Coordinates of C-alpha atoms and ligand atoms in Angstrom, one line a residue:
X627 CA -90.8 -30.9 -16.3
X628 CA -89.5 -27.4 -14.4
X629 CA -92.9 -26.8 -13.0
X630 CA -94.9 -29.4 -9.8
X631 CA -98.2 -29.3 -11.3
X632 CA -98.9 -32.4 -8.8
X633 CA -98.4 -30.4 -6.4
X634 CA -101.4 -30.3 -4.0
X635 CA -102.6 -27.1 -2.5
X636 CA -105.6 -26.8 -0.3
X637 CA -108.2 -24.1 -0.9
X638 CA -110.1 -24.8 1.6
X639 CA -111.3 -22.1 3.9
X640 CA -110.7 -19.6 1.5
X641 CA -113.6 -18.3 0.4
X642 CA -113.2 -20.1 -3.5
X643 CA -116.6 -20.4 -4.9
X644 CA -115.4 -24.2 -6.1
X645 CA -115.3 -25.3 -1.8
X646 CA -117.4 -22.4 0.0
X647 CA -120.2 -22.2 -3.4
X648 CA -121.3 -25.8 -3.7
X649 CA -124.9 -24.8 -1.0
X650 CA -126.1 -23.0 -3.6
X651 CA -125.9 -25.6 -6.8
X652 CA -125.6 -28.9 -5.1
X653 CA -128.1 -30.6 -2.8
X654 CA -125.0 -32.5 0.0
X655 CA -122.6 -30.9 1.3
X656 CA -118.0 -30.5 1.7
X657 CA -118.1 -32.4 -1.5
X658 CA -114.7 -32.4 -3.3
X659 CA -114.7 -29.9 -6.2
X660 CA -114.8 -31.1 -10.0
X661 CA -117.1 -28.4 -11.3
X662 CA -116.2 -24.6 -11.7
X663 CA -113.7 -24.0 -13.8
X664 CA -110.4 -22.9 -12.0
X665 CA -108.1 -24.5 -11.6
X666 CA -106.2 -26.4 -8.4
X667 CA -103.4 -25.6 -9.6
X668 CA -100.6 -22.3 -8.7
X669 CA -100.5 -19.4 -10.4
X670 CA -96.7 -19.2 -12.0
X671 CA -94.1 -17.6 -9.5
X672 CA -92.8 -15.3 -12.0
X673 CA -96.3 -14.0 -12.1
X674 CA -96.6 -14.1 -8.2
X675 CA -93.4 -12.3 -8.1
X676 CA -94.2 -9.5 -10.0
X677 CA -97.4 -8.8 -8.4
X678 CA -95.8 -8.5 -5.4
X679 CA -93.2 -5.8 -6.7
X680 CA -96.1 -3.8 -7.7
X681 CA -97.5 -4.2 -4.4
X682 CA -94.7 -3.2 -2.3
X683 CA -95.2 0.2 -4.6
X684 CA -98.4 0.7 -2.2
X685 CA -100.5 3.3 -4.8
X686 CA -103.3 1.7 -6.9
X687 CA -104.5 4.9 -7.9
X688 CA -107.0 5.0 -10.6
X689 CA -105.0 3.7 -13.5
X690 CA -104.0 4.3 -17.7
X691 CA -104.6 0.9 -18.9
X692 CA -103.2 1.8 -22.4
X693 CA -99.7 1.7 -21.9
X694 CA -97.4 0.5 -24.4
X695 CA -96.1 -2.3 -22.5
X696 CA -99.2 -3.9 -21.5
X697 CA -100.4 -3.8 -25.5
X698 CA -96.8 -4.9 -26.7
X699 CA -97.3 -7.7 -24.1
X700 CA -101.0 -8.9 -26.2
X701 CA -99.6 -8.4 -29.6
X702 CA -96.3 -10.9 -28.6
X703 CA -98.3 -13.1 -27.1
X704 CA -100.8 -13.7 -29.9
X705 CA -98.0 -12.9 -32.6
X706 CA -95.6 -15.7 -30.9
X707 CA -98.6 -18.3 -29.8
X708 CA -101.0 -18.0 -32.5
X709 CA -99.6 -16.2 -35.1
X710 CA -101.9 -13.5 -35.4
X711 CA -100.7 -10.1 -35.8
X712 CA -102.6 -7.8 -33.4
X713 CA -103.6 -3.9 -33.9
X714 CA -102.4 -2.1 -30.9
X715 CA -105.5 -0.1 -31.6
X716 CA -108.0 -2.5 -31.5
X717 CA -107.1 -3.6 -27.9
X718 CA -109.6 -2.4 -25.3
X719 CA -109.6 -3.5 -21.7
X720 CA -112.6 -4.6 -20.6
X721 CA -114.1 -5.1 -16.8
X722 CA -115.1 -9.2 -18.2
X723 CA -115.3 -11.4 -20.4
X724 CA -119.4 -12.1 -19.2
X725 CA -119.6 -8.2 -19.3
X726 CA -118.6 -8.3 -22.7
X727 CA -120.8 -10.5 -24.3
X728 CA -123.9 -9.1 -22.5
X729 CA -123.0 -6.3 -23.9
X730 CA -122.8 -7.3 -27.4
X731 CA -126.5 -9.0 -27.2
X732 CA -128.0 -5.7 -25.3
X733 CA -126.4 -3.5 -28.2
X734 CA -127.6 -5.7 -31.4
X735 CA -130.8 -7.2 -30.0
X736 CA -134.3 -6.3 -28.6
X737 CA -135.7 -8.5 -25.6
X738 CA -137.4 -11.4 -27.6
X739 CA -134.8 -12.1 -30.1
X740 CA -132.5 -14.8 -30.7
X741 CA -129.3 -15.3 -29.9
X742 CA -127.7 -18.1 -31.4
X743 CA -125.6 -20.4 -29.6
X744 CA -123.8 -23.7 -30.3
X745 CA -124.9 -26.7 -27.8
X746 CA -124.7 -28.0 -25.2
X747 CA -123.3 -24.4 -23.9
X748 CA -121.6 -22.5 -21.3
X749 CA -123.9 -22.4 -19.1
X750 CA -123.2 -18.6 -18.0
X751 CA -123.9 -17.8 -21.7
X752 CA -128.1 -19.7 -21.5
X753 CA -128.3 -17.8 -18.0
X754 CA -127.3 -14.4 -19.8
X755 CA -129.7 -14.8 -22.6
X756 CA -132.8 -15.6 -20.3
X757 CA -131.6 -12.8 -18.0
X758 CA -131.8 -10.2 -20.7
X759 CA -135.1 -11.7 -21.8
X760 CA -133.6 -13.0 -25.2
X761 CA -134.4 -16.4 -26.8
X762 CA -131.2 -19.1 -26.8
X763 CA -131.4 -20.1 -30.5
X764 CA -129.3 -23.4 -30.9
X765 CA -127.0 -24.7 -33.2
X766 CA -126.0 -28.2 -31.8
X767 CA -122.6 -29.5 -32.3
X768 CA -122.9 -33.1 -34.0
X769 CA -120.6 -36.2 -32.8
X770 CA -118.8 -37.6 -35.7
X771 CA -115.7 -40.0 -35.8
X772 CA -113.8 -36.8 -35.5
X773 CA -115.1 -35.6 -32.4
X774 CA -117.6 -32.8 -32.2
X775 CA -118.2 -31.1 -35.4
X776 CA -120.2 -28.2 -36.7
X777 CA -123.6 -28.5 -38.4
X778 CA -123.0 -26.3 -41.7
X779 CA -126.6 -26.7 -42.9
X780 CA -128.5 -26.0 -39.8
X781 CA -126.3 -23.1 -38.2
X782 CA -126.9 -21.1 -42.0
X783 CA -130.8 -21.7 -41.6
X784 CA -130.7 -20.6 -38.1
X785 CA -128.5 -18.0 -38.9
X786 CA -130.8 -16.7 -41.9
X787 CA -133.7 -16.7 -39.1
X788 CA -135.3 -12.7 -39.3
X789 CA -134.8 -13.0 -35.1
X790 CA -131.7 -13.7 -34.9
X791 CA -129.3 -10.7 -34.5
X792 CA -125.8 -12.2 -32.3
X793 CA -123.8 -15.5 -32.1
X794 CA -122.1 -15.9 -28.9
X795 CA -119.0 -18.4 -30.2
X796 CA -117.0 -20.1 -27.3
X797 CA -114.0 -20.8 -29.2
X798 CA -112.6 -22.9 -27.9
X799 CA -115.9 -24.6 -26.9
X800 CA -116.9 -25.1 -23.2
X801 CA -118.2 -28.0 -22.5
X802 CA -116.7 -30.1 -25.1
X803 CA -113.3 -28.8 -25.8
X804 CA -113.9 -28.7 -29.2
X805 CA -111.5 -26.3 -31.3
X806 CA -113.1 -24.4 -34.2
X807 CA -111.3 -25.1 -37.4
X808 CA -110.0 -21.9 -40.0
X809 CA -112.7 -24.1 -42.2
X810 CA -115.3 -23.7 -39.6
X811 CA -114.6 -19.9 -38.3
X812 CA -114.2 -18.3 -41.8
X813 CA -118.2 -20.3 -42.8
X814 CA -119.5 -18.7 -39.8
X815 CA -118.2 -15.6 -40.4
X816 CA -119.6 -15.2 -43.7
X817 CA -122.8 -16.6 -43.1
X818 CA -123.0 -14.5 -40.4
X819 CA -121.8 -11.3 -42.4
X820 CA -124.4 -12.3 -45.1
X821 CA -127.2 -12.5 -42.7
X822 CA -126.7 -9.6 -40.6
X823 CA -125.6 -11.4 -37.3
X824 CA -123.0 -9.5 -34.8
X825 CA -120.6 -12.0 -33.3
X826 CA -119.0 -11.7 -30.0
X827 CA -116.0 -14.9 -29.4
X828 CA -115.3 -15.8 -26.1
X829 CA -111.4 -17.3 -26.7
X830 CA -111.0 -17.2 -22.8
X831 CA -109.8 -21.3 -23.4
X832 CA -107.3 -20.0 -26.2
X833 CA -104.2 -21.4 -24.8
X834 CA -105.2 -24.6 -24.0
X835 CA -105.3 -26.3 -27.4
X836 CA -103.5 -28.9 -27.6
X837 CA -104.7 -30.5 -31.1
X838 CA -102.3 -30.3 -33.6
X839 CA -104.0 -27.6 -35.8
X840 CA -103.8 -25.2 -33.1
X841 CA -106.0 -22.7 -31.7
X842 CA -107.5 -20.0 -35.1
X843 CA -108.5 -16.6 -33.5
X844 CA -111.7 -15.3 -35.0
X845 CA -109.7 -11.8 -34.8
X846 CA -108.0 -13.6 -38.4
X847 CA -111.3 -12.9 -39.8
X848 CA -111.0 -9.2 -38.6
X849 CA -110.9 -5.8 -41.3
X850 CA -112.0 -2.5 -40.5
X851 CA -115.7 -3.0 -39.5
X852 CA -116.2 -6.4 -39.4
X853 CA -119.3 -7.2 -37.1
X854 CA -116.9 -9.2 -34.7
X855 CA -115.5 -9.1 -30.9
X856 CA -113.0 -11.3 -29.6
X857 CA -113.0 -11.1 -26.1
X858 CA -110.3 -12.7 -23.5
X859 CA -108.4 -12.7 -20.6
X860 CA -105.6 -14.5 -18.1
X861 CA -108.5 -15.7 -16.3
X862 CA -108.4 -19.6 -17.0
X863 CA -104.8 -19.7 -18.3
X864 CA -103.1 -18.4 -15.4
X865 CA -105.5 -19.1 -12.9
X866 CA -106.0 -15.6 -12.0
X867 CA -110.1 -15.6 -12.5
X868 CA -111.1 -13.3 -9.6
X869 CA -108.2 -10.3 -11.4
X870 CA -110.8 -9.2 -13.7
X871 CA -107.8 -9.4 -16.4
X872 CA -109.9 -9.6 -19.4
X873 CA -109.7 -7.0 -22.3
X874 CA -111.2 -7.7 -26.3
X875 CA -109.8 -7.2 -29.7
X876 CA -112.6 -5.3 -32.3
X877 CA -112.2 -3.3 -35.9
X878 CA -116.4 -2.4 -35.3
X879 CA -115.9 1.1 -34.8
X880 CA -119.9 1.7 -34.0
X881 CA -119.5 -1.1 -31.2
X882 CA -116.3 0.7 -29.9
X883 CA -117.8 4.0 -29.3
X884 CA -121.0 2.7 -27.6
X885 CA -119.5 0.0 -25.5
X886 CA -116.6 2.7 -24.3
X887 CA -119.0 5.9 -23.9
X888 CA -121.6 3.3 -21.7
X889 CA -118.5 2.1 -19.8
X890 CA -117.8 5.7 -18.7
X891 CA -121.3 7.6 -18.8
X892 CA -123.7 4.5 -17.8
X893 CA -122.3 1.9 -16.4
X894 CA -119.2 3.9 -14.0
X895 CA -117.0 0.9 -14.7
X896 CA -114.5 2.6 -16.7
X897 CA -111.4 2.1 -14.1
X898 CA -109.0 -0.7 -14.8
X899 CA -107.1 -3.5 -12.2
X900 CA -103.6 -2.6 -11.6
X901 CA -102.4 -5.6 -10.8
X902 CA -104.8 -7.0 -13.8
X903 CA -102.8 -5.3 -16.3
X904 CA -99.5 -5.7 -15.0
X905 CA -100.0 -9.8 -14.8
X906 CA -100.8 -9.1 -18.5
X907 CA -97.4 -7.5 -18.6
X908 CA -95.6 -10.3 -17.3
X909 CA -97.8 -13.5 -18.6
X910 CA -97.7 -12.5 -22.0
X911 CA -93.9 -11.9 -22.2
X912 CA -92.8 -15.2 -19.8
X913 CA -95.4 -17.8 -19.5
X914 CA -94.7 -19.7 -22.9
X915 CA -93.0 -22.0 -21.1
X916 CA -94.9 -22.8 -18.1
X917 CA -98.1 -22.9 -20.7
X918 CA -97.0 -25.1 -22.8
X919 CA -95.6 -27.8 -20.3
X920 CA -99.2 -27.0 -18.1
X921 CA -101.1 -28.1 -21.5
X922 CA -98.6 -32.0 -21.3
X923 CA -99.8 -32.1 -18.2
X924 CA -103.6 -31.5 -19.0
X925 CA -103.4 -34.1 -21.8
X926 CA -102.1 -36.6 -19.3
X927 CA -104.7 -36.1 -16.7
X928 CA -107.2 -36.4 -20.0
X929 CA -105.4 -39.3 -20.7
X930 CA -105.7 -40.8 -17.6
X931 CA -109.6 -40.4 -17.8
X932 CA -109.8 -41.8 -20.8
X933 CA -108.1 -44.9 -20.0
X934 CA -109.8 -45.1 -16.6
X935 CA -113.1 -45.0 -18.6
X936 CA -111.8 -47.6 -20.9
X937 CA -110.5 -50.4 -18.8
X938 CA -112.9 -49.2 -15.6
X939 CA -116.1 -48.1 -16.6
X940 CA -116.6 -48.3 -20.7
X941 CA -120.4 -50.1 -20.0
X942 CA -121.9 -46.9 -18.7
X943 CA -119.8 -44.0 -19.4
X944 CA -118.7 -42.3 -23.1
X945 CA -115.9 -39.7 -23.7
X946 CA -113.8 -37.7 -26.8
X947 CA -111.1 -36.4 -25.2
X948 CA -111.3 -33.2 -25.9
X949 CA -108.4 -31.1 -28.2
X950 CA -108.8 -28.1 -25.9
X951 CA -109.6 -26.8 -22.2
X952 CA -109.4 -28.7 -19.2
X953 CA -113.2 -29.7 -18.6
X954 CA -114.1 -33.3 -20.0
X955 CA -117.7 -33.7 -20.7
X956 CA -118.8 -37.9 -19.9
X957 CA -121.3 -38.9 -21.6
X958 CA -123.2 -41.6 -19.3
X959 CA -126.2 -42.5 -21.9
X960 CA -125.0 -46.4 -21.4
X961 CA -125.8 -46.4 -18.1
X962 CA -129.2 -45.7 -18.2
X963 CA -129.4 -44.1 -15.5
X964 CA -131.2 -40.3 -15.4
X965 CA -129.2 -37.5 -14.3
X966 CA -130.6 -36.7 -11.0
X967 CA -130.1 -40.6 -10.4
X968 CA -126.6 -40.2 -11.4
X969 CA -125.8 -36.7 -9.9
X970 CA -127.5 -38.1 -6.3
X971 CA -125.1 -41.1 -7.1
X972 CA -122.1 -38.7 -7.8
X973 CA -122.9 -36.4 -4.5
X974 CA -124.2 -38.9 -2.0
X975 CA -122.1 -41.5 -2.5
X976 CA -118.9 -40.5 -4.4
X977 CA -119.1 -36.9 -2.7
X978 CA -118.0 -35.3 -5.6
X979 CA -119.5 -31.7 -7.2
X980 CA -119.0 -32.0 -10.9
X981 CA -120.9 -29.8 -13.7
X982 CA -124.2 -30.6 -14.0
X983 CA -125.6 -31.6 -17.6
X984 CA -128.1 -29.3 -17.3
X985 CA -127.0 -26.4 -17.2
X986 CA -125.7 -26.9 -20.2
X987 CA -128.2 -28.5 -22.7
X988 CA -131.5 -27.1 -23.3
X989 CA -133.1 -30.9 -23.3
X990 CA -132.7 -33.5 -20.9
X991 CA -128.4 -34.3 -20.0
X992 CA -127.3 -37.7 -19.9
X993 CA -123.7 -35.4 -19.2
X994 CA -121.8 -34.4 -16.3
X995 CA -118.9 -31.6 -16.7
X996 CA -115.3 -32.7 -14.9
X997 CA -112.2 -30.2 -14.2
X998 CA -109.1 -32.1 -14.6
X999 CA -106.6 -28.8 -13.9
X1000 CA -105.8 -30.8 -10.6
X1001 CA -102.9 -32.8 -9.5
X1002 CA -103.0 -36.6 -10.5
X1003 CA -103.5 -37.7 -6.8
X1004 CA -107.1 -35.4 -6.8
X1005 CA -108.1 -37.1 -10.0
X1006 CA -107.3 -40.9 -9.4
X1007 CA -109.7 -40.8 -6.0
X1008 CA -112.2 -38.3 -8.1
X1009 CA -112.2 -41.4 -11.0
X1010 CA -112.9 -44.1 -8.0
X1011 CA -115.2 -42.0 -6.5
X1012 CA -117.0 -41.9 -9.8
X1013 CA -116.5 -45.6 -10.0
X1014 CA -118.3 -46.2 -6.5
X1015 CA -121.1 -44.1 -7.4
X1016 CA -121.9 -45.9 -10.6
X1017 CA -121.5 -49.3 -8.5
X1018 CA -123.7 -48.0 -5.9
X1019 CA -126.3 -47.7 -8.2
X1020 CA -126.2 -50.7 -10.3
X1021 CA -126.7 -52.4 -7.0
X1022 CA -129.6 -50.6 -6.0
X1023 CA -127.8 -48.8 -3.0
X1024 CA -129.4 -45.3 -3.3
Ligands
PLP1277 C1 -116.1 -19.7 -21.9 C2 -116.1 -18.8 -20.7 N1 -116.2 -17.4 -21.0 C3 -116.2 -16.8 -19.9 C4 -115.9 -17.1 -18.4 C5 -115.8 -16.4 -17.5 O1 -115.3 -15.2 -17.5 P1 -115.3 -13.9 -16.9 O2 -115.2 -14.4 -15.6 O3 -113.9 -13.3 -17.5 O4 -116.2 -13.3 -17.2 C6 -115.8 -19.1 -18.6 C7 -115.3 -19.4 -17.2 O5 -116.1 -20.3 -16.7 C8 -115.6 -19.8 -19.2 O6 -115.9 -20.7 -19.6

């Protein structure tokens, strides 16, 4: 391997939410973070060097983001990585992914109306739906021998409901790592068009697809005025979450007009981040190799977790190795303990901050989410701490 993903980086004391933001979420302090979805892996040097050159120019005035080099870089990435022909005219810089998801919800639903979502669901989606006084309408994923699958019949039933106006698709899916197939995407698009449901496809985890079937972007399904917005960015892949490097792609003329008008004249948010635009130019033209090797590292970590559960904790945990993302959705139903006991043990005995299941599920949860974008050493200590936590539960030590 050319790159070293096992280098231990210390992010403590750098105002990183993974460390310094724990107090808001957990009952205990100074936990080892395996929760929020950013990486304990450095952004590659060739991106940092490019940004340093930009810093040396020392001017950060208002920027025209619509540059040929920026649009060409996105086009190149989609063509070479996903075999998608993106039209440059369909690309728009956006302030953030979640902002864009929210704007689709606000544009196409009224308060009290339904937003269709596959559950378990990325917790921020559930919070945005509730915070905007809309109602989350569930399409629960089903678990089969092939992993997580769409329940076609149930999906169509809820999409057909009069009050359901938007589908928030997480493609690939956080927290399960499910990769939506071409057939599933085409089916959802057809059903949504038939029942007048607008699709916003959040594709931020697209670069982490490791299964043979590859990544199928909803951009493949877009024709003129298709009710689809695809939104993505560099945040996850290159650990640049705080750079605001997101962009959307759509052919829907009404939404584009409304969105851009509101950005400029309602929110006053039309300025683009120079470093984000520069990062796109270099990442999407030079990072193919780095991303492939990062995925090999994550796959190795996922296998380690899978083996650990199989050999050491098969009576308490089950786990479907994800086809995508660096997130592991771990099921502790077999252990017989409830979520508050498990979280107490993980935090107080294991000293671990993991993603808390009930923030991703509308009902009772028997899962926790674990971020595996870290060194092998960190992961091994985390796994030992999980075992210690469940041993303490078994031995009534909590
Ligand atoms: C599916 C998904 N969408 C969006 C985000 C955050 O995107 P942004 O910070 O650009 O709003 C995350 C971060 O965890 C995510 O997992």
